[in-house]
Amino acid sequence: MNHFRIERSWNQAGYFETERQVQFSDDVMAAIMAGHLIAISGPVGTGKTMMINRLQEQIIKSKKIIVSRSLSVDKPRVVLPALITALFLDISGKPDLKVPKQPEQRERMLQEAVRKARKPIAMFIDEAHDLHGHTLNGLKRLKEVISAGGGTLSIVLVGHPRLRNDLRRATMEEVGHRTVKLEFNSISDECREFLTWLLSQCLAEGVKPSKVIEEAAQDFLAERLSTPLQFAEHLDRAFTDAYRMGAEQVSREIVEETISIGFDDLDAKLARIGYGPKALAEMTDSRVPEIRRFLKGQLDADRTDEISTIMRRAGLPL
């Protein structure tokens, strides 16, 4: 960092905000105020969590809506009672509150808690693509229970594009057709602008980006990468390699060498949108070992075509 006069790490650059992102936040807020079930989806590393954290801060400062957050990290095991507990804790503000275990009593107490709060509730659930379908159905019913008691509950689900695809499935019609689906990508087609901004935020004052990394190298990164996470990782690799070589500037050749092996492989592309071998096996009614062979191009042609057709129908980028 000293050698190239980089004053702060890439993840300390701040928040890259465009007019499109401001509009996106306004759309989410409008859906929250209307009491909707909302699904925000985007690939790994697009900045969903940062955007949601900023939105939550704005909501809390306004003091018009109570923010509730599910902090459970093991999302596949999270069931409705755990999410209801999170609601009780955040509405009451009492971390040691004892939540009734009997469902009927618990839901009636929750209705009463929301009435006493006299404010709409916005519940945020990150990594929601890992929630079971039964839990998503339960959240829809929970929203209806709160509404029947005179309250307003918005549920904001945040996850990979697999969340959006799951909600579009015919078997999820009951929830999916009642959900406002929003797609998030922090930089979209503004990769070059983002890279220029990122470098200017992190380099010392007066240091021009082109002095430490060639314009051709910047252009190459902007062509190949698409998320803030990818830019941070590959800039780290490029500057580290250049330093080890004793170079004064990162060249395009150095950058090309840093792009990870397998970066464009099918399994990597699918993993970025939330589809690991297990999720793909469930979607295609296959076994995980068979999916692994498919990803490596080792399946017979007929079975490969069959699995590919299912994936394409689901909107996967093959």
mmCIF file of N, CA, C and O in Angstrom, residues 34-82:
data_model
loop_
_atom_site.group_PDB
_atom_site.id
_atom_site.type_symbol
_atom_site.label_atom_id
_atom_site.label_comp_id
_atom_site.label_asym_id
_atom_site.label_seq_id
_atom_site.Cartn_x
_atom_site.Cartn_y
_atom_site.Cartn_z
ATOM 1 N N ALA A 34 -45.965 0.237 2.210
ATOM 2 C CA ALA A 34 -47.231 -0.371 1.788
ATOM 3 C C ALA A 34 -47.476 -1.716 2.464
ATOM 4 O O ALA A 34 -48.528 -2.326 2.261
ATOM 5 N N GLY A 35 -46.507 -2.183 3.248
ATOM 6 C CA GLY A 35 -46.692 -3.435 3.977
ATOM 7 C C GLY A 35 -46.554 -4.678 3.125
ATOM 8 O O GLY A 35 -47.208 -5.690 3.368
ATOM 9 N N HIS A 36 -45.679 -4.645 2.131
ATOM 10 C CA HIS A 36 -45.526 -5.775 1.214
ATOM 11 C C HIS A 36 -44.513 -6.811 1.707
ATOM 12 O O HIS A 36 -43.672 -6.532 2.568
ATOM 13 N N LEU A 37 -44.607 -7.977 1.119
ATOM 14 C CA LEU A 37 -43.548 -8.981 1.196
ATOM 15 C C LEU A 37 -42.618 -8.664 0.026
ATOM 16 O O LEU A 37 -43.057 -8.578 -1.114
ATOM 17 N N ILE A 38 -41.334 -8.461 0.317
ATOM 18 C CA ILE A 38 -40.392 -7.965 -0.683
ATOM 19 C C ILE A 38 -39.215 -8.921 -0.794
ATOM 20 O O ILE A 38 -38.675 -9.381 0.224
ATOM 21 N N ALA A 39 -38.808 -9.233 -2.016
ATOM 22 C CA ALA A 39 -37.634 -10.075 -2.249
ATOM 23 C C ALA A 39 -36.617 -9.287 -3.065
ATOM 24 O O ALA A 39 -36.889 -8.890 -4.194
ATOM 25 N N ILE A 40 -35.449 -9.055 -2.468
ATOM 26 C CA ILE A 40 -34.359 -8.356 -3.145
ATOM 27 C C ILE A 40 -33.282 -9.378 -3.470
ATOM 28 O O ILE A 40 -32.749 -10.039 -2.576
ATOM 29 N N SER A 41 -32.969 -9.528 -4.740
ATOM 30 C CA SER A 41 -31.995 -10.554 -5.132
ATOM 31 C C SER A 41 -30.860 -9.945 -5.937
ATOM 32 O O SER A 41 -31.039 -8.956 -6.653
ATOM 33 N N GLY A 42 -29.690 -10.556 -5.804
ATOM 34 C CA GLY A 42 -28.522 -10.110 -6.560
ATOM 35 C C GLY A 42 -27.396 -11.104 -6.367
ATOM 36 O O GLY A 42 -27.330 -11.791 -5.347
ATOM 37 N N PRO A 43 -26.484 -11.222 -7.340
ATOM 38 C CA PRO A 43 -25.368 -12.170 -7.238
ATOM 39 C C PRO A 43 -24.465 -11.891 -6.042
ATOM 40 O O PRO A 43 -24.530 -10.811 -5.439
ATOM 41 N N VAL A 44 -23.613 -12.840 -5.727
ATOM 42 C CA VAL A 44 -22.645 -12.694 -4.641
ATOM 43 C C VAL A 44 -21.774 -11.464 -4.899
ATOM 44 O O VAL A 44 -21.286 -11.246 -6.009
ATOM 45 N N GLY A 45 -21.579 -10.654 -3.854
ATOM 46 C CA GLY A 45 -20.631 -9.544 -3.937
ATOM 47 C C GLY A 45 -21.140 -8.271 -4.562
ATOM 48 O O GLY A 45 -20.363 -7.336 -4.788
ATOM 49 N N THR A 46 -22.442 -8.164 -4.829
ATOM 50 C CA THR A 46 -22.960 -6.952 -5.476
ATOM 51 C C THR A 46 -23.165 -5.794 -4.501
ATOM 52 O O THR A 46 -23.383 -4.664 -4.921
ATOM 53 N N GLY A 47 -23.127 -6.077 -3.199
ATOM 54 C CA GLY A 47 -23.308 -5.017 -2.213
ATOM 55 C C GLY A 47 -24.697 -4.963 -1.614
ATOM 56 O O GLY A 47 -25.120 -3.924 -1.094
ATOM 57 N N LYS A 48 -25.416 -6.088 -1.655
ATOM 58 C CA LYS A 48 -26.793 -6.126 -1.117
ATOM 59 C C LYS A 48 -26.802 -5.796 0.374
ATOM 60 O O LYS A 48 -27.619 -4.997 0.831
ATOM 61 N N THR A 49 -25.892 -6.422 1.114
ATOM 62 C CA THR A 49 -25.879 -6.237 2.564
ATOM 63 C C THR A 49 -25.563 -4.788 2.929
ATOM 64 O O THR A 49 -26.196 -4.208 3.822
ATOM 65 N N MET A 50 -24.602 -4.176 2.236
ATOM 66 C CA MET A 50 -24.267 -2.775 2.505
ATOM 67 C C MET A 50 -25.461 -1.871 2.210
ATOM 68 O O MET A 50 -25.769 -0.952 2.984
ATOM 69 N N MET A 51 -26.136 -2.137 1.096
ATOM 70 C CA MET A 51 -27.290 -1.323 0.746
ATOM 71 C C MET A 51 -28.394 -1.461 1.792
ATOM 72 O O MET A 51 -28.998 -0.464 2.225
ATOM 73 N N ILE A 52 -28.651 -2.689 2.225
ATOM 74 C CA ILE A 52 -29.693 -2.935 3.224
ATOM 75 C C ILE A 52 -29.333 -2.290 4.559
ATOM 76 O O ILE A 52 -30.185 -1.714 5.244
ATOM 77 N N ASN A 53 -28.062 -2.365 4.952
ATOM 78 C CA ASN A 53 -27.635 -1.734 6.206
ATOM 79 C C ASN A 53 -27.862 -0.226 6.172
ATOM 80 O O ASN A 53 -28.315 0.375 7.159
ATOM 81 N N ARG A 54 -27.546 0.404 5.043
ATOM 82 C CA ARG A 54 -27.780 1.846 4.894
ATOM 83 C C ARG A 54 -29.270 2.166 4.967
ATOM 84 O O ARG A 54 -29.690 3.137 5.608
ATOM 85 N N LEU A 55 -30.067 1.324 4.329
ATOM 86 C CA LEU A 55 -31.514 1.530 4.335
ATOM 87 C C LEU A 55 -32.074 1.396 5.755
ATOM 88 O O LEU A 55 -32.913 2.203 6.180
ATOM 89 N N GLN A 56 -31.590 0.400 6.482
ATOM 90 C CA GLN A 56 -32.035 0.217 7.863
ATOM 91 C C GLN A 56 -31.672 1.416 8.732
ATOM 92 O O GLN A 56 -32.477 1.870 9.556
ATOM 93 N N GLU A 57 -30.470 1.949 8.529
ATOM 94 C CA GLU A 57 -30.044 3.131 9.289
ATOM 95 C C GLU A 57 -30.969 4.313 9.014
ATOM 96 O O GLU A 57 -31.347 5.055 9.933
ATOM 97 N N GLN A 58 -31.331 4.500 7.747
ATOM 98 C CA GLN A 58 -32.228 5.595 7.387
ATOM 99 C C GLN A 58 -33.598 5.417 8.039
ATOM 100 O O GLN A 58 -34.194 6.384 8.527
ATOM 101 N N ILE A 59 -34.086 4.169 8.041
ATOM 102 C CA ILE A 59 -35.406 3.895 8.632
ATOM 103 C C ILE A 59 -35.383 4.152 10.137
ATOM 104 O O ILE A 59 -36.304 4.757 10.702
ATOM 105 N N ILE A 60 -34.311 3.688 10.782
ATOM 106 C CA ILE A 60 -34.199 3.871 12.238
ATOM 107 C C ILE A 60 -34.143 5.359 12.589
ATOM 108 O O ILE A 60 -34.768 5.811 13.554
ATOM 109 N N LYS A 61 -33.395 6.136 11.800
ATOM 110 C CA LYS A 61 -33.280 7.577 12.065
ATOM 111 C C LYS A 61 -34.619 8.285 11.903
ATOM 112 O O LYS A 61 -34.911 9.253 12.615
ATOM 113 N N SER A 62 -35.446 7.804 10.968
ATOM 114 C CA SER A 62 -36.744 8.442 10.744
ATOM 115 C C SER A 62 -37.707 8.228 11.907
ATOM 116 O O SER A 62 -38.640 9.001 12.101
ATOM 117 N N LYS A 63 -37.503 7.131 12.656
ATOM 118 C CA LYS A 63 -38.319 6.782 13.830
ATOM 119 C C LYS A 63 -39.795 6.553 13.487
ATOM 120 O O LYS A 63 -40.654 6.618 14.353
ATOM 121 N N LYS A 64 -40.060 6.295 12.203
ATOM 122 C CA LYS A 64 -41.445 6.056 11.783
ATOM 123 C C LYS A 64 -41.766 4.565 11.670
ATOM 124 O O LYS A 64 -42.935 4.185 11.653
ATOM 125 N N ILE A 65 -40.730 3.751 11.558
ATOM 126 C CA ILE A 65 -40.906 2.312 11.369
ATOM 127 C C ILE A 65 -39.968 1.576 12.327
ATOM 128 O O ILE A 65 -38.820 1.996 12.535
ATOM 129 N N ILE A 66 -40.452 0.490 12.913
ATOM 130 C CA ILE A 66 -39.607 -0.347 13.758
ATOM 131 C C ILE A 66 -38.889 -1.373 12.878
ATOM 132 O O ILE A 66 -39.524 -2.075 12.091
ATOM 133 N N VAL A 67 -37.575 -1.429 12.993
ATOM 134 C CA VAL A 67 -36.775 -2.375 12.222
ATOM 135 C C VAL A 67 -36.533 -3.641 13.048
ATOM 136 O O VAL A 67 -36.097 -3.579 14.195
ATOM 137 N N SER A 68 -36.833 -4.769 12.442
ATOM 138 C CA SER A 68 -36.559 -6.063 13.070
ATOM 139 C C SER A 68 -35.625 -6.845 12.158
ATOM 140 O O SER A 68 -35.756 -6.787 10.923
ATOM 141 N N ARG A 69 -34.647 -7.546 12.755
ATOM 142 C CA ARG A 69 -33.664 -8.274 11.955
ATOM 143 C C ARG A 69 -33.491 -9.692 12.484
ATOM 144 O O ARG A 69 -33.383 -9.894 13.698
ATOM 145 N N SER A 70 -33.462 -10.616 11.570
ATOM 146 C CA SER A 70 -33.132 -11.995 11.940
ATOM 147 C C SER A 70 -31.617 -12.132 11.909
ATOM 148 O O SER A 70 -30.985 -11.963 10.859
ATOM 149 N N LEU A 71 -31.014 -12.433 13.064
ATOM 150 C CA LEU A 71 -29.558 -12.521 13.158
ATOM 151 C C LEU A 71 -29.051 -13.954 13.058
ATOM 152 O O LEU A 71 -27.845 -14.186 13.106
ATOM 153 N N SER A 72 -29.951 -14.919 12.934
ATOM 154 C CA SER A 72 -29.534 -16.323 12.836
ATOM 155 C C SER A 72 -28.675 -16.516 11.592
ATOM 156 O O SER A 72 -29.042 -16.078 10.503
ATOM 157 N N VAL A 73 -27.528 -17.165 11.761
ATOM 158 C CA VAL A 73 -26.612 -17.349 10.631
ATOM 159 C C VAL A 73 -26.834 -18.668 9.903
ATOM 160 O O VAL A 73 -26.440 -18.816 8.743
ATOM 161 N N ASP A 74 -27.467 -19.626 10.557
ATOM 162 C CA ASP A 74 -27.700 -20.933 9.928
ATOM 163 C C ASP A 74 -29.092 -20.923 9.296
ATOM 164 O O ASP A 74 -30.029 -21.534 9.789
ATOM 165 N N LYS A 75 -29.219 -20.219 8.161
ATOM 166 C CA LYS A 75 -30.534 -19.982 7.570
ATOM 167 C C LYS A 75 -31.292 -21.249 7.167
ATOM 168 O O LYS A 75 -32.514 -21.289 7.292
ATOM 169 N N PRO A 76 -30.633 -22.309 6.673
ATOM 170 C CA PRO A 76 -31.420 -23.494 6.319
ATOM 171 C C PRO A 76 -32.172 -24.092 7.503
ATOM 172 O O PRO A 76 -33.165 -24.790 7.323
ATOM 173 N N ARG A 77 -31.689 -23.827 8.728
ATOM 174 C CA ARG A 77 -32.334 -24.376 9.916
ATOM 175 C C ARG A 77 -33.295 -23.392 10.582
ATOM 176 O O ARG A 77 -33.938 -23.718 11.574
ATOM 177 N N VAL A 78 -33.369 -22.174 10.052
ATOM 178 C CA VAL A 78 -34.255 -21.164 10.639
ATOM 179 C C VAL A 78 -35.699 -21.488 10.289
ATOM 180 O O VAL A 78 -36.044 -21.664 9.122
ATOM 181 N N VAL A 79 -36.537 -21.571 11.312
ATOM 182 C CA VAL A 79 -37.960 -21.839 11.101
ATOM 183 C C VAL A 79 -38.759 -20.660 11.644
ATOM 184 O O VAL A 79 -38.217 -19.751 12.277
ATOM 185 N N LEU A 80 -40.058 -20.684 11.389
ATOM 186 C CA LEU A 80 -40.911 -19.544 11.722
ATOM 187 C C LEU A 80 -40.837 -19.118 13.194
ATOM 188 O O LEU A 80 -40.757 -17.916 13.476
ATOM 189 N N PRO A 81 -40.867 -20.042 14.159
ATOM 190 C CA PRO A 81 -40.793 -19.612 15.564
ATOM 191 C C PRO A 81 -39.565 -18.747 15.866
ATOM 192 O O PRO A 81 -39.649 -17.807 16.668
ATOM 193 N N ALA A 82 -38.428 -19.055 15.243
ATOM 194 C CA ALA A 82 -37.215 -18.256 15.475
ATOM 195 C C ALA A 82 -37.391 -16.842 14.940
ATOM 196 O O ALA A 82 -36.943 -15.863 15.563
#
